[in-house]
Amino acid sequence: MSILFEPTNLGRYTVPNRIIMAPMSRNRARKDGVVTDVVADYYGQRATAGLIISESIMVNDWANGMCAPGLYNAEQIAAWKTVTDRVHEKGGLIFAQLWHAGRAAHDSLMPEGRDCAGPSAIGISREIMTFQGPIAATPPRALTLDEISELRTDFAQAAKNALEAGFDGVEIHAAAGYLIDQFLQDGANQRDDIYGGSAANRYRFLNEITDDAIAIWGSDRVGVRLSPKSDFNDMHDSDPVATFTHVISALNTLNLAYLHLSERLPFVPPNPEDAVVMDALRKHWDGPLISNGDFDAQEGAAHIDAGKATMISYGRPFISNPDLPARFKASAELTAMDPATIYGGDARGYTDYPPLAEGSL
Ligand SMILES: Cc1cc2nc3c(=O)[nH]c(=O)nc-3n(C[C@H](O)[C@H](O)[C@H](O)COP(=O)(O)O)c2cc1C
């Protein structure tokens, strides 16, 4: 497992270990998207990760996350500053994950005058968590070109706001069937304008958002997350290898800090065919690669040793093990996660998981 503890280059930074904290929504912001003190405690406790990637952060007031944090007004920016300060005090690095739900949304979470929309009027079967409980996602309408342009501006403004809030970089959330991923894959994008049709056209929205983020941050502080084989949010593509070969090859020319590849899905058995696709896709990427999905310490190290990744991001293990790198190093037993306290609520199941006892290293 020693490779996990070898420092490596991640864009502008050198990270002390290759154990990255994966982005995880915990829905503990206020209803208006302002993070509270407990969020600073939570991320501060996890600052020994090589890099923390924040939970999905809403780029505007219709990004549609219930008690998800935002980065589109001054109060939200100031509140995030307390979080980034805490992580920096503890010696860590934190990137902001910029997000919009697109069609994976419910109208009851929309502000006045907004409704559920995606690249095309193609609905999903999943339920969305609302203040009334889980409800079927609202059937979307297709975004207009003006709205696409407005969304691009919102992503750029949120990227600027992330800089003001003291983050160390941004990750563009182009995975898991949310807005940007919906543009990438033809199962969700049937547009017949410049944003639909060819893989190049479907990549256009991500390309624009990435270019804007690079203009603000420099390419070495921008990462992109993709999940080419995830069917979450009813995603599918008629030719994922061709689509994502185009996307990854194009991103590869931008000298990004990293590509974050969601390779295996949580809660479902690994699919050997997906591994073949991932191996085909990673060949088109030359820079730092963060792999994700149901890895433990040994498997993660083996994946890096096999040349398949530079770093591994861990999600669920970080929920209940704030000092995950120390645990891995000590081959200590991991604390199990309480499923009842994953989403929403307060400090319980959020900041009360204990670190290893002092001196047990
Ligand atoms: C509670 C929870 C919340 C998540 N929220 C996000 C999110 O906000 N953004 C994102 O890109 N992925 C999100 N994911 C996916 C994780 O980043 C990761 O891909 C997944 O948990 C698999 O990694 P693991 O097996 O190490 O947990 C979430 C996963 C969990 C369990």
Short mmCIF file of C-alpha atoms and ligand atoms in Angstrom, two decimals:
data_model
loop_
_atom_site.label_atom_id
_atom_site.label_comp_id
_atom_site.label_asym_id
_atom_site.label_seq_id
_atom_site.Cartn_x
_atom_site.Cartn_y
_atom_site.Cartn_z
CA MET A 1 0.00 0.00 0.00
CA SER A 2 3.03 2.26 0.19
CA ILE A 3 2.23 3.92 -3.14
CA LEU A 4 -0.80 5.57 -1.51
CA PHE A 5 1.60 7.54 0.67
CA GLU A 6 3.93 8.74 -2.05
CA PRO A 7 3.44 12.43 -2.81
CA THR A 8 2.36 13.22 -6.33
CA ASN A 9 1.77 16.11 -8.63
CA LEU A 10 -1.75 17.41 -9.05
CA GLY A 11 -1.70 20.43 -11.31
CA ARG A 12 -0.25 23.38 -9.37
CA TYR A 13 -0.01 21.34 -6.20
CA THR A 14 2.00 18.49 -4.77
CA VAL A 15 -0.26 16.35 -2.63
CA PRO A 16 1.24 14.44 0.31
CA ASN A 17 -0.70 11.25 -0.37
CA ARG A 18 -2.90 9.75 -3.08
CA ILE A 19 -5.95 9.27 -0.88
CA ILE A 20 -8.43 11.80 -2.21
CA MET A 21 -11.76 12.54 -0.55
CA ALA A 22 -14.50 12.02 -3.16
CA PRO A 23 -17.29 14.60 -3.45
CA MET A 24 -20.25 13.68 -1.30
CA SER A 25 -23.47 15.58 -0.79
CA ARG A 26 -24.44 15.53 2.85
CA ASN A 27 -27.25 18.10 2.62
CA ARG A 28 -26.42 20.00 5.76
CA ALA A 29 -26.56 23.50 4.32
CA ARG A 30 -29.38 25.86 5.26
CA LYS A 31 -32.38 25.96 2.94
CA ASP A 32 -30.84 29.03 1.29
CA GLY A 33 -27.65 27.15 0.42
CA VAL A 34 -25.47 28.70 3.16
CA VAL A 35 -23.12 26.25 4.86
CA THR A 36 -23.03 26.27 8.65
CA ASP A 37 -20.22 25.87 11.22
CA VAL A 38 -20.64 22.12 11.38
CA VAL A 39 -19.64 21.92 7.70
CA ALA A 40 -16.31 23.59 8.56
CA ASP A 41 -15.82 21.05 11.35
CA TYR A 42 -16.57 18.18 8.95
CA TYR A 43 -14.14 19.19 6.22
CA GLY A 44 -11.50 20.28 8.74
CA GLN A 45 -11.58 16.80 10.28
CA ARG A 46 -10.85 15.32 6.84
CA ALA A 47 -7.94 17.64 5.90
CA THR A 48 -5.36 14.84 5.88
CA ALA A 49 -6.77 13.64 2.56
CA GLY A 50 -4.33 14.41 -0.27
CA LEU A 51 -7.13 16.60 -1.63
CA ILE A 52 -10.72 17.14 -0.53
CA ILE A 53 -13.24 17.51 -3.33
CA SER A 54 -16.28 19.24 -1.89
CA GLU A 55 -19.81 18.00 -2.20
CA SER A 56 -21.78 19.24 -5.23
CA ILE A 57 -22.23 22.99 -4.95
CA MET A 58 -25.13 24.73 -6.69
CA VAL A 59 -24.06 27.27 -9.31
CA ASN A 60 -27.38 29.13 -9.22
CA ASP A 61 -30.67 29.21 -7.36
CA TRP A 62 -32.28 26.62 -9.61
CA ALA A 63 -29.55 23.98 -9.49
CA ASN A 64 -32.08 22.06 -7.40
CA GLY A 65 -30.47 20.48 -4.35
CA MET A 66 -32.43 20.29 -1.12
CA CYS A 67 -30.23 21.74 1.64
CA ALA A 68 -27.32 21.57 -0.80
CA PRO A 69 -24.82 24.42 -0.55
CA GLY A 70 -24.56 27.19 -3.14
CA LEU A 71 -21.85 29.51 -4.43
CA TYR A 72 -23.96 32.17 -6.09
CA ASN A 73 -24.32 34.91 -3.47
CA ALA A 74 -22.16 36.83 -0.99
CA GLU A 75 -23.46 35.08 2.11
CA GLN A 76 -22.73 31.65 0.64
CA ILE A 77 -19.23 32.75 -0.39
CA ALA A 78 -18.47 34.11 3.09
CA ALA A 79 -19.71 30.91 4.74
CA TRP A 80 -17.56 28.74 2.46
CA LYS A 81 -14.57 30.91 3.43
CA THR A 82 -14.87 29.63 6.99
CA VAL A 83 -14.71 26.08 5.61
CA THR A 84 -11.71 26.64 3.35
CA ASP A 85 -9.90 28.53 6.15
CA ARG A 86 -10.43 25.57 8.46
CA VAL A 87 -9.11 23.08 5.91
CA HIS A 88 -6.05 25.28 5.28
CA GLU A 89 -5.38 25.70 9.02
CA LYS A 90 -5.22 21.91 9.18
CA GLY A 91 -2.84 21.75 6.22
CA GLY A 92 -5.31 20.47 3.65
CA LEU A 93 -6.40 21.36 0.12
CA ILE A 94 -10.02 21.66 -1.04
CA PHE A 95 -11.54 21.99 -4.52
CA ALA A 96 -15.15 23.11 -5.04
CA GLN A 97 -17.33 20.80 -7.11
CA LEU A 98 -19.54 22.95 -9.34
CA TRP A 99 -22.96 21.48 -10.07
CA HIS A 100 -26.38 21.84 -11.62
CA ALA A 101 -28.95 19.02 -11.56
CA GLY A 102 -30.52 19.70 -14.97
CA ARG A 103 -33.39 17.27 -15.50
CA ALA A 104 -32.67 15.32 -12.29
CA ALA A 105 -34.84 17.78 -10.41
CA HIS A 106 -38.22 18.53 -8.91
CA ASP A 107 -40.25 21.66 -9.51
CA SER A 108 -41.08 22.06 -5.81
CA LEU A 109 -37.40 22.92 -5.22
CA MET A 110 -37.40 25.58 -7.95
CA PRO A 111 -37.63 29.30 -7.20
CA GLU A 112 -40.47 31.34 -8.71
CA GLY A 113 -40.23 31.41 -12.50
CA ARG A 114 -37.96 28.38 -12.92
CA ASP A 115 -38.87 24.85 -13.89
CA CYS A 116 -37.23 21.53 -14.54
CA ALA A 117 -35.20 21.50 -17.78
CA GLY A 118 -32.40 19.60 -19.46
CA PRO A 119 -30.82 19.35 -22.90
CA SER A 120 -33.95 17.56 -24.19
CA ALA A 121 -37.45 16.82 -22.95
CA ILE A 122 -36.55 13.32 -21.81
CA GLY A 123 -37.56 12.46 -18.27
CA ILE A 124 -36.02 10.16 -15.69
CA SER A 125 -37.63 7.57 -13.43
CA ARG A 126 -35.77 8.42 -10.22
CA GLU A 127 -37.35 10.07 -7.20
CA ILE A 128 -35.92 13.38 -6.03
CA MET A 129 -35.64 14.23 -2.33
CA THR A 130 -37.93 17.19 -1.62
CA PHE A 131 -39.23 18.88 1.51
CA GLN A 132 -42.35 16.71 1.04
CA GLY A 133 -40.26 13.51 0.89
CA PRO A 134 -39.07 11.61 -2.21
CA ILE A 135 -41.15 12.47 -5.32
CA ALA A 136 -40.77 11.40 -8.97
CA ALA A 137 -38.57 13.85 -10.90
CA THR A 138 -40.55 16.46 -12.83
CA PRO A 139 -40.66 15.75 -16.59
CA PRO A 140 -38.21 18.29 -18.07
CA ARG A 141 -38.51 20.61 -21.02
CA ALA A 142 -35.61 21.34 -23.35
CA LEU A 143 -33.39 24.30 -22.45
CA THR A 144 -33.38 27.22 -24.89
CA LEU A 145 -30.10 28.47 -26.33
CA ASP A 146 -30.44 31.61 -24.19
CA GLU A 147 -30.76 29.47 -21.07
CA ILE A 148 -27.70 27.41 -22.03
CA SER A 149 -25.76 30.62 -22.39
CA GLU A 150 -27.06 31.82 -19.00
CA LEU A 151 -26.06 28.51 -17.39
CA ARG A 152 -22.57 28.87 -18.83
CA THR A 153 -22.35 32.32 -17.23
CA ASP A 154 -23.58 30.89 -13.91
CA PHE A 155 -20.87 28.21 -13.92
CA ALA A 156 -18.24 30.86 -14.68
CA GLN A 157 -19.51 33.13 -11.90
CA ALA A 158 -19.54 30.23 -9.43
CA ALA A 159 -15.95 29.43 -10.44
CA LYS A 160 -15.02 33.05 -9.67
CA ASN A 161 -16.89 32.88 -6.40
CA ALA A 162 -15.00 29.69 -5.47
CA LEU A 163 -11.76 31.65 -5.84
CA GLU A 164 -13.11 34.38 -3.57
CA ALA A 165 -14.25 31.75 -1.06
CA GLY A 166 -10.67 30.50 -0.72
CA PHE A 167 -10.93 27.15 -2.49
CA ASP A 168 -7.75 25.75 -4.04
CA GLY A 169 -9.40 24.86 -7.33
CA VAL A 170 -12.62 23.70 -8.93
CA GLU A 171 -13.92 20.38 -10.13
CA ILE A 172 -16.53 20.52 -12.86
CA HIS A 173 -19.19 17.94 -12.15
CA ALA A 174 -19.79 16.33 -15.55
CA ALA A 175 -20.78 12.95 -14.09
CA ALA A 176 -23.64 10.96 -12.57
CA GLY A 177 -26.36 12.10 -14.94
CA TYR A 178 -26.48 15.73 -13.84
CA LEU A 179 -26.71 18.69 -16.22
CA ILE A 180 -23.33 18.53 -17.96
CA ASP A 181 -23.39 14.74 -18.27
CA GLN A 182 -26.88 15.06 -19.76
CA PHE A 183 -25.37 17.10 -22.58
CA LEU A 184 -22.58 14.55 -23.14
CA GLN A 185 -24.67 11.41 -23.59
CA ASP A 186 -27.15 10.87 -26.43
CA GLY A 187 -29.62 9.03 -24.19
CA ALA A 188 -30.35 12.42 -22.61
CA ASN A 189 -29.38 14.77 -25.43
CA GLN A 190 -31.39 14.65 -28.65
CA ARG A 191 -30.85 18.30 -29.57
CA ASP A 192 -30.50 19.22 -33.22
CA ASP A 193 -28.55 22.46 -32.65
CA ILE A 194 -24.85 23.07 -31.92
CA TYR A 195 -25.19 21.36 -28.51
CA GLY A 196 -26.51 18.03 -29.85
CA GLY A 197 -25.83 15.37 -32.44
CA SER A 198 -22.11 14.64 -32.86
CA ALA A 199 -19.89 13.86 -29.87
CA ALA A 200 -18.14 17.17 -30.56
CA ASN A 201 -21.43 19.06 -30.27
CA ARG A 202 -22.46 17.20 -27.11
CA TYR A 203 -19.06 18.05 -25.59
CA ARG A 204 -19.47 21.75 -26.43
CA PHE A 205 -21.18 22.75 -23.15
CA LEU A 206 -18.53 21.05 -21.00
CA ASN A 207 -15.83 22.55 -23.19
CA GLU A 208 -17.20 26.07 -22.72
CA ILE A 209 -17.55 25.67 -18.96
CA THR A 210 -14.05 24.21 -18.66
CA ASP A 211 -12.54 26.99 -20.78
CA ASP A 212 -14.22 29.61 -18.59
CA ALA A 213 -12.95 27.94 -15.40
CA ILE A 214 -9.43 27.79 -16.86
CA ALA A 215 -9.58 31.51 -17.65
CA ILE A 216 -10.30 32.17 -13.96
CA TRP A 217 -8.14 29.55 -12.26
CA GLY A 218 -5.49 28.46 -14.75
CA SER A 219 -5.71 24.96 -16.17
CA ASP A 220 -3.60 23.53 -13.33
CA ARG A 221 -6.32 24.22 -10.75
CA VAL A 222 -9.28 22.82 -12.70
CA GLY A 223 -10.40 19.18 -12.67
CA VAL A 224 -13.28 17.43 -14.45
CA ARG A 225 -15.30 14.47 -13.23
CA LEU A 226 -16.81 11.95 -15.68
CA SER A 227 -18.75 8.72 -15.23
CA PRO A 228 -18.89 7.12 -18.68
CA LYS A 229 -20.64 3.94 -17.56
CA SER A 230 -22.90 5.07 -14.75
CA ASP A 231 -26.60 4.48 -15.34
CA PHE A 232 -27.56 6.60 -12.35
CA ASN A 233 -30.22 9.17 -13.30
CA ASP A 234 -31.18 6.91 -16.25
CA MET A 235 -28.03 7.77 -18.18
CA HIS A 236 -27.01 5.86 -21.26
CA ASP A 237 -25.23 6.49 -24.52
CA SER A 238 -25.48 4.55 -27.78
CA ASP A 239 -21.67 4.39 -27.99
CA PRO A 240 -20.00 5.33 -24.71
CA VAL A 241 -16.51 4.45 -25.93
CA ALA A 242 -16.79 6.76 -28.93
CA THR A 243 -18.45 9.57 -26.95
CA PHE A 244 -16.00 9.52 -24.07
CA THR A 245 -12.97 8.93 -26.28
CA HIS A 246 -13.87 12.25 -27.87
CA VAL A 247 -14.48 13.95 -24.51
CA ILE A 248 -11.34 12.66 -22.80
CA SER A 249 -9.12 13.29 -25.83
CA ALA A 250 -10.41 16.85 -26.02
CA LEU A 251 -9.95 17.45 -22.27
CA ASN A 252 -6.48 15.96 -22.55
CA THR A 253 -5.35 18.92 -24.64
CA LEU A 254 -6.25 21.38 -21.86
CA ASN A 255 -3.52 20.44 -19.31
CA LEU A 256 -6.01 20.15 -16.48
CA ALA A 257 -5.02 19.48 -12.88
CA TYR A 258 -6.68 16.08 -13.16
CA LEU A 259 -9.37 13.90 -14.66
CA HIS A 260 -11.60 12.25 -12.05
CA LEU A 261 -12.99 9.02 -13.45
CA SER A 262 -15.88 7.31 -11.73
CA GLU A 263 -15.06 3.74 -12.74
CA ARG A 264 -17.30 1.59 -10.58
CA LEU A 265 -20.64 2.33 -9.03
CA PRO A 266 -21.31 2.10 -5.33
CA PHE A 267 -23.93 -0.38 -4.14
CA VAL A 268 -23.81 -2.54 -7.33
CA PRO A 269 -21.50 -5.47 -8.16
CA PRO A 270 -18.58 -4.53 -10.46
CA ASN A 271 -19.27 -5.11 -14.13
CA PRO A 272 -16.27 -6.65 -15.98
CA GLU A 273 -17.39 -5.03 -19.25
CA ASP A 274 -17.15 -1.58 -17.65
CA ALA A 275 -13.55 -2.28 -16.68
CA VAL A 276 -12.74 -2.95 -20.35
CA VAL A 277 -14.33 0.37 -21.33
CA MET A 278 -12.40 2.23 -18.63
CA ASP A 279 -9.11 0.69 -19.79
CA ALA A 280 -9.88 1.81 -23.34
CA LEU A 281 -10.73 5.34 -22.21
CA ARG A 282 -7.85 5.99 -19.82
CA LYS A 283 -5.42 5.53 -22.73
CA HIS A 284 -6.54 8.92 -24.03
CA TRP A 285 -5.49 10.73 -20.86
CA ASP A 286 -1.90 11.72 -20.12
CA GLY A 287 -2.24 13.84 -16.97
CA PRO A 288 -3.00 13.01 -13.33
CA LEU A 289 -5.94 10.58 -13.08
CA ILE A 290 -8.08 10.10 -9.99
CA SER A 291 -9.99 6.80 -10.10
CA ASN A 292 -13.07 6.24 -7.99
CA GLY A 293 -15.49 3.57 -7.05
CA ASP A 294 -15.65 1.04 -4.26
CA PHE A 295 -11.91 0.78 -3.68
CA ASP A 296 -10.32 -0.29 -0.43
CA ALA A 297 -6.69 0.49 0.44
CA GLN A 298 -5.21 -2.63 -1.18
CA GLU A 299 -7.25 -2.42 -4.37
CA GLY A 300 -6.56 1.28 -4.66
CA ALA A 301 -2.81 0.78 -4.31
CA ALA A 302 -2.91 -2.11 -6.82
CA HIS A 303 -4.78 0.10 -9.29
CA ILE A 304 -2.08 2.78 -9.05
CA ASP A 305 0.71 0.19 -9.18
CA ALA A 306 -0.86 -1.22 -12.37
CA GLY A 307 -0.56 2.23 -13.97
CA LYS A 308 -4.34 2.66 -14.14
CA ALA A 309 -4.53 5.75 -11.93
CA THR A 310 -2.37 8.31 -10.18
CA MET A 311 -4.64 8.70 -7.15
CA ILE A 312 -7.77 7.06 -5.74
CA SER A 313 -10.75 8.93 -4.39
CA TYR A 314 -12.63 7.40 -1.51
CA GLY A 315 -16.19 8.37 -0.72
CA ARG A 316 -18.07 6.35 1.87
CA PRO A 317 -14.95 5.36 3.86
CA PHE A 318 -14.34 9.08 4.53
CA ILE A 319 -17.85 9.52 5.95
CA SER A 320 -17.14 7.41 9.00
CA ASN A 321 -13.32 7.63 9.07
CA PRO A 322 -12.29 11.28 9.17
CA ASP A 323 -8.60 10.33 9.35
CA LEU A 324 -8.75 7.72 6.59
CA PRO A 325 -5.06 8.09 5.52
CA ALA A 326 -3.93 7.37 9.10
CA ARG A 327 -6.22 4.36 9.25
CA PHE A 328 -4.90 2.99 5.99
CA LYS A 329 -1.32 3.55 7.12
CA ALA A 330 -1.92 1.74 10.39
CA SER A 331 -3.98 -0.99 8.68
CA ALA A 332 -6.53 -0.11 11.34
CA GLU A 333 -10.08 -1.32 11.24
CA LEU A 334 -12.50 1.09 9.59
CA THR A 335 -15.53 2.45 11.42
CA ALA A 336 -18.79 1.45 9.73
CA MET A 337 -21.06 4.17 8.34
CA ASP A 338 -24.54 4.72 9.77
CA PRO A 339 -26.86 4.85 6.71
CA ALA A 340 -29.54 6.74 8.66
CA THR A 341 -27.44 9.89 9.07
CA ILE A 342 -25.92 10.20 5.60
CA TYR A 343 -28.18 12.95 4.27
CA GLY A 344 -29.38 16.00 6.17
CA GLY A 345 -29.63 16.52 9.91
CA ASP A 346 -26.96 17.89 12.18
CA ALA A 347 -23.62 16.88 13.67
CA ARG A 348 -24.83 13.37 14.42
CA GLY A 349 -23.35 10.96 11.89
CA TYR A 350 -21.45 13.91 10.39
CA THR A 351 -18.74 15.18 12.73
CA ASP A 352 -18.99 12.70 15.58
CA TYR A 353 -17.11 9.78 13.99
CA PRO A 354 -13.96 9.43 16.09
CA PRO A 355 -10.39 9.56 14.76
CA LEU A 356 -7.99 6.80 15.74
CA ALA A 357 -7.08 7.06 19.42
CA GLU A 358 -4.08 9.34 20.07
CA GLY A 359 -0.87 7.34 20.03
CA SER A 360 -2.37 4.29 18.34
CA LEU A 361 -0.20 4.91 15.29
C1 LIG B 1 -23.61 10.12 0.39
C2 LIG B 1 -23.02 10.27 -0.99
C3 LIG B 1 -23.11 11.50 -1.62
C4 LIG B 1 -22.52 11.67 -2.88
N1 LIG B 1 -22.54 12.92 -3.47
C5 LIG B 1 -21.82 13.13 -4.59
C6 LIG B 1 -21.65 14.46 -5.09
O1 LIG B 1 -22.12 15.45 -4.51
N2 LIG B 1 -20.92 14.60 -6.22
C7 LIG B 1 -20.37 13.55 -6.88
O2 LIG B 1 -19.71 13.73 -7.91
N3 LIG B 1 -20.49 12.29 -6.40
C8 LIG B 1 -21.18 12.07 -5.28
N4 LIG B 1 -21.25 10.80 -4.75
C9 LIG B 1 -20.48 9.70 -5.37
C10 LIG B 1 -19.13 9.57 -4.67
O3 LIG B 1 -18.27 10.66 -4.99
C11 LIG B 1 -18.42 8.27 -5.10
O4 LIG B 1 -18.34 8.24 -6.50
C12 LIG B 1 -19.13 7.03 -4.62
O5 LIG B 1 -19.47 7.11 -3.25
C13 LIG B 1 -18.27 5.78 -4.85
O6 LIG B 1 -17.07 5.88 -4.12
P1 LIG B 1 -16.86 5.00 -2.79
O7 LIG B 1 -17.13 3.57 -3.20
O8 LIG B 1 -15.45 5.22 -2.37
O9 LIG B 1 -17.88 5.45 -1.79
C14 LIG B 1 -21.87 10.59 -3.51
C15 LIG B 1 -21.82 9.34 -2.87
C16 LIG B 1 -22.38 9.18 -1.61
C17 LIG B 1 -22.25 7.84 -0.94
#
